[in-house]
Amino acid sequence: MSSSIAQTVKTVVSRYGGDATRLMDVLIDVQDELGCLSHVTTARIAHTLGVPQVDVEQTVSFYHFFAREPRGKFAVYLNDSVVAEFCGRGEVARAFEEAAGCRFGEVTADGVVGLFHTACIGMSDQEPAALVNGQVFPALTPDKARELVAGMRAGKTVEELKGGRTGDGQNAHPLVRALVHNHIRRRGVMVFDHYQPGEALRKVVAMSSGEVIGVVKAASVRGRGGAGFPTGMKWDFARRAAGDVKYVFCNADEGEPGTFKDRVILTERPQMVIEGMAIAAYAVGAQRGILYVRNEYRYLRSYLEHVLEDMRAQGLLGAAICGQSGFDFDVSLQFGAGAYVCGEESALIESAEGKRGEPRDRPPFPVEKGYLQKPTVVNNVETLCSAVQVMLKGAEWYNRLGTEKSKGTKVLCVSGDCDRPGIYEVEWGFSVNDILQEAGARDVQAVQVGGPSGSCIGPGEFGRVLAYEDLATGGSFIIIGQPRDLLKDVVLNFARFFREESCGSCVPCRALTGMAQVVLERVIAGRGTAEDVERLQSWQKIMRNNRCGLGQTALNPVVSTIRNFRPLYDARLAPGDPRFVPGFDLSAAVKDYEAAVSKG
Amino acid sequence: MTAKAPRARKIVATTSLAGCFGCHMSLLDIDERILDLIELVEFNKSPIDDIKTFTKECDIGLIEGGCCNDENVHVLTEFRRHCKTLVAFGECALMGGLPALRNFLPLKECLEEAYLNGPTVAGENPGRIIPHDPDIPKILNRVYPCHEVVKIDYFLPGCPPSADLIWDALVALVTGKELEPQYRTFKFD
Ligand SMILES: Cc1cc2nc3c(=O)[nH]c(=O)nc-3n(C[C@H](O)[C@H](O)[C@H](O)COP(=O)(O)O)c2cc1C
Ligand code: SF4
Ligand code: SF4
């Protein structure tokens, strides 16, 4: 073992106090320094932390961004989401391959460029986009791809590759300097309105924790992370749960393809999110908070650290917040390493504890036994923003917004075939048609509401409204134009996504995501039968028994398109006698034998 | 009043493709119930009565083994044509089973090992001939489970499926009553 490995591991491990629950941070930092996490390195990490090597191995092997071998001086992760494909990702990928001289999944012989696929990186309004050594390069073209590779070969740094440009708003902040754009098309009253950090918190500390929860309950704030759980109730459970220590998590994993609102909120309103965490902490009696951010947003790290530092300096975090003695709460950042399932709250907690991001069996729920088995509140970024505004402006104000059962606003992430993709903060109750019109979408074949785990609807349903009681959504709103091949360009892409992202714990999720892809490919290739389509549908019932939402919804793209776009399936079914499998070709199956004996 | 007409016996055909006949042994393992079975069904093409070709259209076809050569494919296709309901029984028919272990190797390597290079044949085949003749079946590139070749209506798992499961399934098919699988019939450890 080289002494540099031992030295690096020692330094990094001591940075995190030798605490094995900080394994994610240790791995991320060590990989930053050494370029990859070889078996020699993981053995050293295990030894230094005093844990079995297998514990380190299983965490490393779980996450997409952890590398066992070097991934090149420049590791290019090109997004392969549906919207990226719509925007010409295929040609960009080819340009990268030609310019670099290697295929995706490989590193060039000179070790300079590595090319890799990755799932949605939260840039659907500016695709095709890639991460290069953690920096975002949005709106790529084949020319830009060639230019980037030339720059890498010419010895430029990633900063130089960005060419001194930045995006709008805080993307231009000296600690961010990202090429990313916010594209805020419509500012609502909850998140993107005027905001003064600390105002809500000062009001809160004058109230009792029970009163704070009372206001959140009266406003019937519901979770914006997808499931729509009543926030006041969640806080109340955590407040009543027995525990000397309690935690507040902000879920900024944002892995649902087509979602990018949390990225924009963290860029433009980070104080508001953290203030929301502090309010939650006050309400439940928590001392520590963890802001779990997906690895794809690591370019925001220094900026977010700075915001936290700034809030400490203003007395909005730390000891005796807002001068209230006994109200001590601080927040630290935790980055993921590339795994959609980590957005599921119990997987998020596992991951923050340094483990594989596998969802836990529930109950017990995190509000009883969460992070380190202590009561833990997990809330989405946007939920916490709503909480801040509710505390500022009151439940009555909040209840005037939205519909009967869905109060407040929703930040939508509009992407796909339209003129104005981006962020739209609207009151609940807008119809799909309203959004299509504002976004400048014409000739729309379908809309995928709520991402792959949501549903795919056709024009007949565009009058439906966005609300928990009708079309619920975590924010993703993907517009699919007429010319698209819905099954091949959209449904199959989602099927691959789920197969890739299943954590593998539950047999139905692990096996049927794979089988669904195979059957779907067969149908798309014109070799499927009506029975294949029935079979795909029938699996939905089995999938409902999976442990977490990923497996429970993984067949939604297939099932909702069978329901709403059945003719697209029927048109592709193989002709002929359904008693025989259309794909089986006897003459092809004996070719190998004929070749072997003709030589023999 | 007329006497109740005796119920017409269902006609059953069976075959073993790329299997070891273990599944058929398990079928015979129903012991004295075989007498009841004869009351319920009449066998047509089957190794049990040695009828080699279909002489009637059948109600039920039982398939043991997957397809490893073109003859298996022809037989399976025949079964599909002549049987209203096709049942795959046993791991080999369902998944390819033991023979499918070769699926992880190219066919050429398997043939060379078997006929040219294996310890029992090395030097014994000076002409280095891999058998081929219009009269012998052609080996497929891999072993196929039955449902990848024809539509299979029902699957009975096990290696072999227990006699009770086969019996219960046959009775259900013959009587038209829904099969209620007994736990012990598909508990394999
Ligand atoms: C596979 C999967 C992925 C999820 N991803 C996210 C996510 O990225 N962000 C999020 O806030 N919630 C996500 N959730 C929902 C969380 O489990 C949890 O319900 C949510 O964070 C609670 O916060 P809320 O009540 O404020 O919505 C996901 C759930 C599943 C099953
Ligand atoms: S449903 Fe899928 S992702 Fe969720 S726990 Fe089970 S295997 Fe893992
Ligand atoms: S399933 Fe088992 S018993 Fe039946 S043919 Fe295959 S190996 Fe023989």
Tab-separated table of C-alpha atoms in Angstrom, chain A residues 531 577-586 588-600, chain B residues 70 73-74 77 80-81 107-108 111 128 130-132 137-141 144 147-151:
chain	number	residue	atom	x	y	z
A	531	GLU	CA	-50.811	-11.470	-23.224
A	577	ASP	CA	-51.205	-17.219	-33.890
A	578	PRO	CA	-50.900	-16.182	-30.241
A	579	ARG	CA	-50.219	-19.796	-29.265
A	580	PHE	CA	-46.677	-19.434	-30.572
A	581	VAL	CA	-44.113	-16.993	-29.253
A	582	PRO	CA	-43.479	-14.526	-32.065
A	583	GLY	CA	-39.899	-13.865	-31.040
A	584	PHE	CA	-38.645	-17.419	-31.314
A	585	ASP	CA	-36.711	-18.005	-34.531
A	586	LEU	CA	-35.641	-21.616	-35.004
A	588	ALA	CA	-31.452	-18.379	-36.000
A	589	ALA	CA	-31.257	-20.674	-32.978
A	590	VAL	CA	-29.441	-23.444	-34.902
A	591	LYS	CA	-26.934	-21.146	-36.656
A	592	ASP	CA	-24.199	-21.613	-34.064
A	593	TYR	CA	-24.468	-25.381	-34.385
A	594	GLU	CA	-24.365	-25.302	-38.153
A	595	ALA	CA	-21.282	-23.112	-38.024
A	596	ALA	CA	-19.573	-25.419	-35.528
A	597	VAL	CA	-20.145	-28.602	-37.552
A	598	SER	CA	-19.369	-27.104	-40.939
A	599	LYS	CA	-15.859	-26.372	-39.666
A	600	GLY	CA	-15.600	-29.652	-37.731
B	70	ASP	CA	-34.602	-28.524	-32.939
B	73	VAL	CA	-38.915	-27.410	-30.680
B	74	HIS	CA	-40.832	-29.494	-33.223
B	77	THR	CA	-44.892	-27.024	-31.349
B	80	ARG	CA	-49.167	-26.737	-28.787
B	81	ARG	CA	-51.104	-27.525	-31.949
B	107	LEU	CA	-22.161	-23.610	-27.994
B	108	LYS	CA	-18.930	-24.133	-29.909
B	111	LEU	CA	-19.315	-29.146	-28.497
B	128	ARG	CA	-12.073	-34.397	-35.031
B	130	ILE	CA	-18.537	-33.123	-34.174
B	131	PRO	CA	-21.482	-35.430	-34.918
B	132	HIS	CA	-23.831	-34.104	-37.552
B	137	PRO	CA	-31.264	-33.183	-34.098
B	138	LYS	CA	-29.467	-29.885	-34.333
B	139	ILE	CA	-28.366	-28.362	-31.034
B	140	LEU	CA	-29.757	-24.899	-30.285
B	141	ASN	CA	-27.495	-21.975	-29.433
B	144	TYR	CA	-34.846	-22.361	-24.034
B	147	HIS	CA	-42.595	-20.413	-22.627
B	148	GLU	CA	-40.005	-18.757	-24.863
B	149	VAL	CA	-41.090	-21.007	-27.724
B	150	VAL	CA	-44.839	-21.472	-27.327
B	151	LYS	CA	-47.524	-20.084	-25.066
